[in-house]
Amino acid sequence: MAEPKTKYDRQLRIWGDLGQAALEKANVCLLNCGPTGSETLKNLVLGGIGSITVIDGSKVEVGDLGNNFMIEEASVGQSKAKSVCAFLQELNDAVKAKFIEEYPDRLIETTPSFFSQFTLVIATQLVEDSMVKLDRICREANVMLIFARSYGLTGLVRISVKEHTVIESKPDHFLDDLRLNNPWPELREFAESIDLDNSDPVVHKHTPYVAILVNMADKWTSTHSGKLPSTREEKKEFKELIRSKMIEMDEDNYKEAIEASFKVFAVRGISSNITRIINDNCAEVDSSSSDFWVMVAALKEFIANEGDGEPPLEGSIPDMTSSTETYVNLQKIYQAKAEADFLVVEKRVRNILEKIDRDPGSISKSTIRSFCKNARKLTVCRYRPIEEEFNSPSQSELQKYLTDEEYSFAVGFYILLRAVDRFAANYNTFPGQLEGELDDDISRLKTIAVGLLGDLGCNGSTLSEDLINEMCRYGAAELHTVAAFIGGIASQEVIKLITRQFIPMLGTFVFNGIDHKSQLLSL
């Protein structure tokens, strides 16, 4: 058997050892193992999820062979959960796989406590009534929940968690933490030790841009009442000031300084997102607070005191043109400051833990270190209960989507996915499922959709006739291609939630297979 390090080599580069360990500890439950559920779970099994439980009460039918690769002809008439579970187990023998032959809606109704054993529940192809009940159960048990559904050429994915906190949000683009607009004494001392007027071409060409910018910023503030460039004209003038220091035209370090000059103009202090987090009610901690909020409380104290309005320094610097010796010295200055900030935050964390009668050593050094390194990128996600969204979606947002051509298909599908559930509750079948009733189903679905819009306070709003016809034409079919796509999105979000890395989707993700468009609705 392949070693885990070799086996999961590529994904380890994305979420690291800690992320992989979290996946391997996770216990995930799948409700309904049609193509949408099977495809979601397949991606997680290949990724090394700890254990899976597949719940489905249906038997394999001939029709299932056309849209689910995880079922063979020999399985017809047998338990679908058993067949899919056996196939998934073959993909990765390190995963503990089991199945329960039971209909999920019956389990939700009769044994709600069953779900509290799981890290996360993936609920696929559930109707509205079961979604609402399951959401209540999972919120009470603090179990993460993801809904996924594919229906003809459309599908949706919706996360439902009371609160999800992320330390390693790993944004694609983020400003380097260089503090060029607010250098601490050691950095300023280092920059001042370098003479920008040194005529030695080798020294001049290999002065790192950090030193150039700190020196030039000091020079600028000395003649501008202590203020850094702020207007467009001033910024242009500052760049010219840097350019005037160049001796040769091929000095890459000075070109880098001009390109990075915007880092000097960046606003000091913390972002609005971090301000919101440190001022959140949860930052007032007690013995029941999570480790994340205890560290936020320490961060708040640090920013107000030692940090002087700034978060702890990250401590890493980007590549830049420089002599090796100078670069290493500069790196050491950043690392030393980051270490000093970390030690202060760590001490504050230990003191807070003691104050709230918790073991001062209960949060590891490595966790606090990671928190300090990512302090500017912290994220807190909160999701409305699904019942709240269904009963009282944001009126302004819903109206905006209904009148915006860009969103008309996404919101149309969203409303119609809810309308088909009402249709099924009334007629015991989904629109278009019974032969010869398509025309009647179209007018019935239209009446239900109009009624639903009225219930949501959108009287007078209409949905495209074509979309209603399409929805009936689908006959509640799960197309493999759509199911595979929805399964891919759902499994990606599961990984974000379990590893607590990257930012999960906020809102309801709707896929429109007609135009190949994906959109998020914030309702």
XYZ file of C-alpha atoms in Angstrom:
523
model
C 0.000 0.000 0.000
C 1.299 3.453 -0.944
C 2.528 5.660 1.879
C 0.017 8.504 2.595
C 2.713 11.084 1.746
C 3.193 9.563 -1.709
C -0.425 8.601 -2.172
C -1.746 12.130 -1.588
C 1.345 14.008 -2.750
C -0.387 16.533 -5.009
C -3.172 17.538 -2.665
C -0.732 17.846 0.253
C 0.800 20.745 -1.664
C -2.567 22.495 -1.480
C -3.764 21.891 2.073
C -0.667 20.466 3.773
C -0.288 17.808 6.484
C -2.751 19.460 8.867
C -5.449 19.649 6.213
C -4.906 16.010 5.253
C -4.989 14.946 8.920
C -8.345 16.733 9.348
C -9.728 14.909 6.289
C -8.511 11.544 7.568
C -10.208 12.164 10.927
C -13.533 13.205 9.385
C -16.649 11.047 9.524
C -19.000 11.945 6.660
C -22.576 10.854 5.991
C -24.182 10.844 2.532
C -27.937 10.929 2.124
C -29.102 9.396 -1.196
C -26.476 7.823 -3.411
C -27.814 8.683 -6.850
C -25.296 10.194 -9.296
C -25.068 13.536 -7.416
C -24.286 11.873 -4.080
C -22.034 9.177 -5.571
C -19.955 11.730 -7.500
C -19.564 13.929 -4.405
C -18.423 11.019 -2.276
C -16.124 9.607 -4.974
C -14.045 12.824 -4.892
C -13.776 12.657 -1.101
C -12.889 8.961 -1.007
C -10.101 9.519 -3.533
C -8.904 12.405 -1.344
C -8.606 10.166 1.705
C -11.635 11.068 3.835
C -11.615 9.088 7.122
C -14.943 7.278 7.074
C -18.169 7.390 5.093
C -21.710 6.195 5.751
C -24.007 5.884 2.722
C -27.739 6.073 3.423
C -30.277 5.122 0.746
C -33.337 2.896 0.955
C -33.839 2.323 -2.776
C -32.915 -0.659 -4.966
C -30.846 -0.386 -8.142
C -33.078 -0.048 -11.218
C -32.164 -0.451 -14.884
C -32.468 3.331 -15.330
C -29.685 3.876 -12.769
C -27.169 2.192 -15.074
C -27.419 5.134 -17.465
C -26.411 7.882 -15.050
C -24.332 6.341 -12.256
C -20.877 4.929 -12.997
C -20.730 3.408 -9.532
C -23.370 0.786 -10.279
C -23.037 -2.354 -12.423
C -25.641 -4.357 -14.313
C -25.252 -7.207 -11.829
C -26.449 -4.844 -9.078
C -29.981 -4.410 -10.515
C -32.533 -5.260 -7.826
C -29.964 -5.000 -5.022
C -29.511 -2.266 -2.395
C -28.225 0.893 -4.047
C -26.411 1.966 -0.861
C -24.612 -1.401 -0.675
C -23.568 -1.317 -4.374
C -22.257 2.259 -4.283
C -20.505 1.680 -0.958
C -18.685 -1.390 -2.331
C -17.555 0.544 -5.412
C -16.292 3.500 -3.342
C -14.413 1.173 -0.996
C -12.528 -0.235 -4.007
C -11.299 3.268 -4.890
C -9.442 3.679 -1.595
C -9.048 0.859 0.912
C -7.801 3.276 3.582
C -11.326 4.727 3.907
C -13.771 3.089 6.347
C -17.001 2.658 4.372
C -20.395 1.435 5.560
C -23.982 1.701 4.348
C -27.471 1.764 5.835
C -30.400 0.656 3.712
C -32.942 3.251 4.822
C -34.739 6.189 3.210
C -33.114 9.435 4.459
C -36.424 11.274 4.961
C -37.605 8.432 7.227
C -34.355 8.606 9.229
C -34.684 12.403 9.570
C -38.244 11.923 10.843
C -37.702 9.002 13.239
C -34.078 9.108 14.451
C -32.769 12.701 14.477
C -30.063 11.821 17.052
C -28.438 9.528 14.439
C -26.763 12.504 12.717
C -24.851 13.803 15.765
C -22.055 11.210 15.267
C -20.848 12.808 12.021
C -18.402 15.610 11.265
C -20.422 16.591 8.216
C -23.592 15.494 6.391
C -23.967 15.709 2.598
C -27.683 15.754 1.827
C -28.444 15.176 -1.847
C -31.766 15.209 -3.690
C -33.812 16.101 -0.600
C -37.127 17.916 -0.925
C -37.755 21.164 0.935
C -39.546 19.713 3.946
C -36.707 17.251 4.691
C -34.064 19.962 4.099
C -35.646 22.196 6.750
C -35.919 19.364 9.308
C -32.356 18.125 8.714
C -30.965 21.656 8.961
C -32.564 22.068 12.394
C -31.153 18.698 13.545
C -27.588 19.429 12.335
C -27.506 22.948 13.769
C -28.587 21.665 17.166
C -25.921 18.932 17.067
C -23.241 21.324 15.670
C -22.759 19.114 12.607
C -21.772 20.762 9.333
C -24.271 20.309 6.518
C -24.151 20.662 2.741
C -27.165 20.348 0.448
C -26.565 19.322 -3.164
C -29.152 18.725 -5.833
C -29.151 18.185 -9.566
C -32.359 18.363 -11.555
C -32.194 18.120 -15.326
C -29.904 20.886 -16.558
C -29.827 22.748 -13.261
C -28.492 22.114 -9.783
C -27.689 23.814 -6.503
C -25.251 23.597 -3.602
C -25.905 25.277 -0.258
C -23.795 25.120 2.919
C -25.582 25.359 6.249
C -23.421 25.929 9.343
C -24.069 28.225 12.296
C -20.544 29.578 12.200
C -17.385 28.601 10.350
C -14.065 30.236 11.241
C -11.042 30.121 8.952
C -7.439 30.931 9.864
C -5.797 29.791 6.617
C -8.108 31.462 4.092
C -5.348 31.464 1.419
C -6.643 34.314 -0.765
C -5.376 34.394 -4.362
C -4.109 37.963 -4.139
C -3.005 39.621 -0.955
C -0.624 42.486 -0.249
C 2.747 41.385 1.202
C 3.075 42.344 4.869
C 6.198 44.517 4.535
C 5.175 47.548 6.694
C 6.916 49.948 4.323
C 4.407 52.604 5.374
C 5.102 51.984 9.069
C 8.593 50.453 9.566
C 9.573 49.300 13.052
C 12.935 50.538 14.476
C 15.071 47.555 13.334
C 13.774 47.763 9.753
C 14.361 51.504 9.621
C 17.853 51.046 11.074
C 18.629 48.408 8.418
C 17.397 50.684 5.604
C 19.361 53.667 6.917
C 22.547 51.574 7.031
C 22.388 51.331 3.221
C 23.642 54.365 1.322
C 21.517 54.860 -1.804
C 24.123 57.298 -3.124
C 26.854 54.650 -3.123
C 28.458 54.892 -6.559
C 29.645 51.260 -6.592
C 27.466 49.811 -9.405
C 27.375 46.301 -7.851
C 26.140 47.612 -4.477
C 23.725 50.028 -6.157
C 22.195 47.315 -8.338
C 21.788 44.896 -5.435
C 20.108 47.055 -2.824
C 16.719 45.374 -2.107
C 13.669 47.452 -2.979
C 12.449 47.306 0.645
C 15.485 49.382 1.734
C 15.046 51.762 -1.221
C 11.365 52.375 -0.411
C 11.848 52.821 3.357
C 14.600 55.381 2.692
C 12.621 57.209 0.001
C 9.493 57.269 2.166
C 11.500 58.830 5.017
C 12.957 61.383 2.621
C 9.466 62.222 1.353
C 7.840 62.565 4.799
C 10.676 64.842 6.000
C 9.630 67.427 3.391
C 5.836 66.790 3.493
C 4.918 67.369 7.161
C 5.367 63.685 8.002
C 2.732 62.563 5.474
C 3.152 59.850 2.833
C 2.023 60.426 -0.790
C -1.762 60.276 -1.069
C -2.922 62.110 -4.206
C -2.357 60.849 -7.721
C 0.106 63.665 -8.393
C 2.073 62.968 -5.222
C 2.315 59.264 -6.033
C 3.606 60.102 -9.494
C 6.128 62.510 -7.997
C 7.268 59.836 -5.491
C 7.933 57.373 -8.320
C 9.971 60.036 -10.135
C 11.973 60.577 -6.944
C 12.865 56.837 -6.954
C 13.698 56.952 -10.666
C 16.067 59.894 -10.056
C 18.213 57.632 -7.872
C 18.936 55.207 -10.728
C 22.485 55.257 -12.114
C 21.970 52.750 -14.946
C 18.801 52.026 -16.926
C 19.026 48.257 -16.280
C 18.770 48.416 -12.485
C 16.050 45.857 -11.763
C 15.942 46.657 -8.064
C 14.894 50.255 -8.762
C 12.314 49.092 -11.301
C 10.946 46.755 -8.604
C 10.874 49.694 -6.156
C 8.832 51.793 -8.604
C 6.421 48.880 -9.227
C 6.086 48.189 -5.491
C 5.738 51.853 -4.493
C 1.970 51.350 -4.001
C 2.898 49.315 -0.883
C 4.137 52.563 0.673
C 0.794 54.253 -0.068
C -1.261 51.399 1.486
C -3.451 52.425 4.402
C -1.918 51.652 7.781
C -3.655 49.496 10.356
C -6.218 46.737 9.941
C -8.826 46.019 7.282
C -12.576 46.510 7.779
C -12.962 42.711 7.841
C -10.520 42.309 10.760
C -12.118 45.292 12.537
C -15.483 43.519 12.236
C -14.017 40.270 13.616
C -12.252 41.795 16.649
C -15.404 43.779 17.476
C -17.696 40.758 17.136
C -19.652 39.772 20.259
C -17.863 36.399 20.225
C -14.557 38.196 20.909
C -15.914 38.726 24.455
C -14.780 35.266 25.516
C -15.844 32.882 28.285
C -15.080 29.249 29.175
C -17.275 27.968 26.323
C -15.554 30.061 23.608
C -13.742 28.267 20.787
C -9.948 28.469 20.447
C -10.415 30.767 17.447
C -12.281 33.405 19.470
C -9.815 33.154 22.374
C -7.025 33.975 19.882
C -9.142 36.800 18.399
C -9.484 38.270 21.908
C -5.675 38.131 22.255
C -5.286 39.698 18.799
C -7.608 42.549 19.798
C -5.461 43.250 22.878
C -2.269 43.069 20.811
C -3.539 45.531 18.177
C -4.617 47.990 20.894
C -1.304 47.709 22.768
C 2.001 46.323 21.429
C 0.836 46.291 17.813
C 0.060 50.029 17.879
C -2.901 49.536 15.535
C -1.256 46.788 13.457
C -1.684 42.973 13.584
C 1.313 40.655 14.229
C 3.828 40.676 11.376
C 3.711 37.692 9.010
C 7.493 37.492 8.772
C 8.009 36.441 5.150
C 9.347 38.562 2.303
C 8.918 38.064 -1.458
C 11.772 37.419 -3.882
C 13.576 40.579 -4.958
C 16.792 41.668 -6.639
C 19.441 41.777 -3.925
C 22.814 40.411 -2.922
C 22.403 37.125 -1.029
C 23.897 38.516 2.175
C 21.648 41.592 2.231
C 18.544 39.531 1.432
C 19.290 37.028 4.225
C 19.861 39.881 6.711
C 16.584 41.504 5.675
C 14.793 38.162 6.008
C 16.171 37.757 9.537
C 14.847 41.211 10.533
C 11.319 40.266 9.366
C 11.511 36.842 11.023
C 12.730 38.311 14.329
C 9.882 40.846 14.417
C 7.315 38.129 13.566
C 8.710 35.913 16.334
C 8.590 38.775 18.866
C 4.960 39.542 17.914
C 4.053 35.853 18.170
C 5.531 35.601 21.686
C 3.464 38.582 22.831
C 0.262 37.164 21.343
C 1.032 33.726 22.817
C 1.435 35.239 26.271
C -1.873 37.074 25.898
C -3.615 33.855 24.749
C -2.286 31.975 27.832
C -3.430 34.807 30.139
C -6.930 34.866 28.620
C -7.226 31.061 28.937
C -6.293 31.333 32.611
C -8.852 34.114 33.142
C -11.679 32.007 31.710
C -10.692 28.935 33.788
C -9.254 26.942 30.915
C -5.918 25.138 30.732
C -3.397 27.835 29.623
C -1.589 25.246 27.493
C -4.740 23.988 25.722
C -3.999 25.925 22.508
C -0.783 24.691 20.900
C 2.132 26.930 19.952
C 1.805 25.873 16.309
C -1.880 26.927 16.232
C -1.084 30.351 17.709
C 1.845 30.740 15.304
C -0.372 29.935 12.323
C -3.004 32.366 13.666
C -0.417 35.179 13.928
C 0.913 34.478 10.440
C -2.603 34.656 8.993
C -3.990 37.369 11.278
C -4.732 39.725 8.357
C -6.635 37.007 6.470
C -8.975 35.622 9.137
C -12.508 34.872 7.956
C -15.765 34.195 9.764
C -18.674 32.730 7.766
C -22.211 32.515 9.138
C -25.130 30.934 7.299
C -28.829 31.596 7.779
C -30.953 28.572 8.695
C -32.454 27.166 5.506
C -35.963 27.586 6.968
C -35.322 31.304 7.429
C -34.121 31.645 3.835
C -37.139 29.735 2.523
C -39.710 31.665 4.590
C -38.239 35.140 4.460
C -35.464 35.551 1.903
C -33.892 38.996 1.609
C -36.673 40.901 -0.176
C -34.357 43.444 -1.778
C -31.942 40.785 -3.063
C -34.741 38.597 -4.460
C -36.348 41.544 -6.269
C -32.937 42.567 -7.621
C -32.266 39.072 -9.010
C -35.754 38.813 -10.522
C -35.355 42.085 -12.415
C -31.705 41.596 -13.412
C -31.372 39.827 -16.761
C -27.944 38.547 -15.720
C -29.519 36.564 -12.851
C -32.922 35.714 -14.376
C -32.098 32.051 -15.096
C -30.332 31.431 -11.769
C -33.161 32.883 -9.656
C -35.735 31.268 -11.988
C -34.207 27.840 -11.395
C -33.958 28.535 -7.654
C -37.685 29.375 -7.434
C -38.639 26.452 -9.684
C -36.591 23.947 -7.649
C -38.714 24.982 -4.684
C -41.892 24.954 -6.801
C -41.314 21.356 -7.982
C -41.135 20.270 -4.320
C -44.515 21.887 -3.670
C -45.776 20.211 -6.829
C -44.547 16.815 -5.583
C -46.141 17.389 -2.162
C -49.485 18.109 -3.883
C -49.479 15.515 -6.682
C -47.120 12.805 -5.334
C -44.959 13.014 -8.449
C -42.619 15.583 -9.984
C -43.746 17.586 -13.035
C -43.153 15.754 -16.315
C -42.564 12.368 -14.692
C -45.824 10.831 -15.898
C -46.346 10.323 -19.615
C -49.076 12.287 -21.360
C -49.448 14.889 -18.595
C -46.785 17.392 -19.696
C -49.189 20.184 -20.732
C -51.209 19.873 -17.523
C -48.010 19.783 -15.461
C -46.737 22.972 -17.114
C -49.840 24.944 -16.138
C -49.850 23.399 -12.628
C -46.176 24.242 -12.077
C -46.747 27.776 -13.335
C -49.611 28.269 -10.853
C -47.462 26.914 -7.988
C -44.470 29.108 -8.979
C -46.663 32.245 -9.093
C -48.098 31.319 -5.686
C -44.608 30.800 -4.271
C -43.458 34.198 -5.561
C -46.550 35.727 -3.927
C -45.711 34.016 -0.608
C -42.209 35.504 -0.830
C -43.640 38.995 -1.286
C -42.893 39.228 -5.003
C -46.434 39.610 -6.337
C -46.460 40.552 -9.989
C -43.076 38.961 -10.660
C -43.102 36.314 -13.373
C -40.773 33.558 -14.498
C -39.867 32.770 -18.086
C -42.396 30.403 -19.752
C -39.474 28.635 -21.420
C -37.901 27.938 -18.053
C -41.143 26.468 -16.668
C -41.473 24.264 -19.789
C -37.839 23.157 -19.399
C -38.358 22.274 -15.751
C -41.295 20.030 -16.680
C -39.345 18.498 -19.556
C -36.620 17.438 -17.099
C -39.036 15.130 -15.257
C -36.764 15.280 -12.169
C -34.023 13.415 -14.070
C -30.470 13.404 -12.720
C -28.186 13.795 -15.732
C -24.746 12.360 -15.112
C -22.828 15.368 -16.479
C -24.749 17.844 -14.295
C -24.539 15.505 -11.287
C -20.759 15.160 -11.747
C -20.367 18.943 -11.873
C -22.571 19.547 -8.820
C -20.756 16.698 -7.024
C -17.430 18.358 -7.824
C -18.563 21.694 -6.377
C -20.070 20.046 -3.279
C -16.947 17.962 -2.540
C -14.728 21.033 -2.951
C -16.824 22.846 -0.333
C -16.711 19.798 1.977
C -12.904 19.889 1.822
C -12.868 23.626 2.631
C -15.121 23.058 5.654
C -13.271 20.034 7.025
C -9.714 21.360 6.512
C -10.788 24.880 7.626
C -8.765 26.246 4.740
C -9.908 28.533 1.908
C -13.220 30.414 2.101
C -16.379 28.355 1.552
C -19.175 29.720 -0.634
C -21.521 32.174 1.044
C -24.986 31.889 -0.439
C -26.792 29.398 -2.653
C -24.806 28.214 -5.656
C -27.024 27.686 -8.713
C -25.803 25.991 -11.891
C -27.515 26.829 -15.162
C -26.641 24.086 -17.638
C -28.465 25.808 -20.489
C -26.002 28.711 -20.601
C -23.176 26.948 -18.692
C -23.287 29.622 -16.002
C -22.736 29.340 -12.258
C -23.981 32.033 -9.893
C -24.253 32.632 -6.147
C -27.518 33.953 -4.744
C -27.351 35.718 -1.360
C -30.808 35.280 0.059
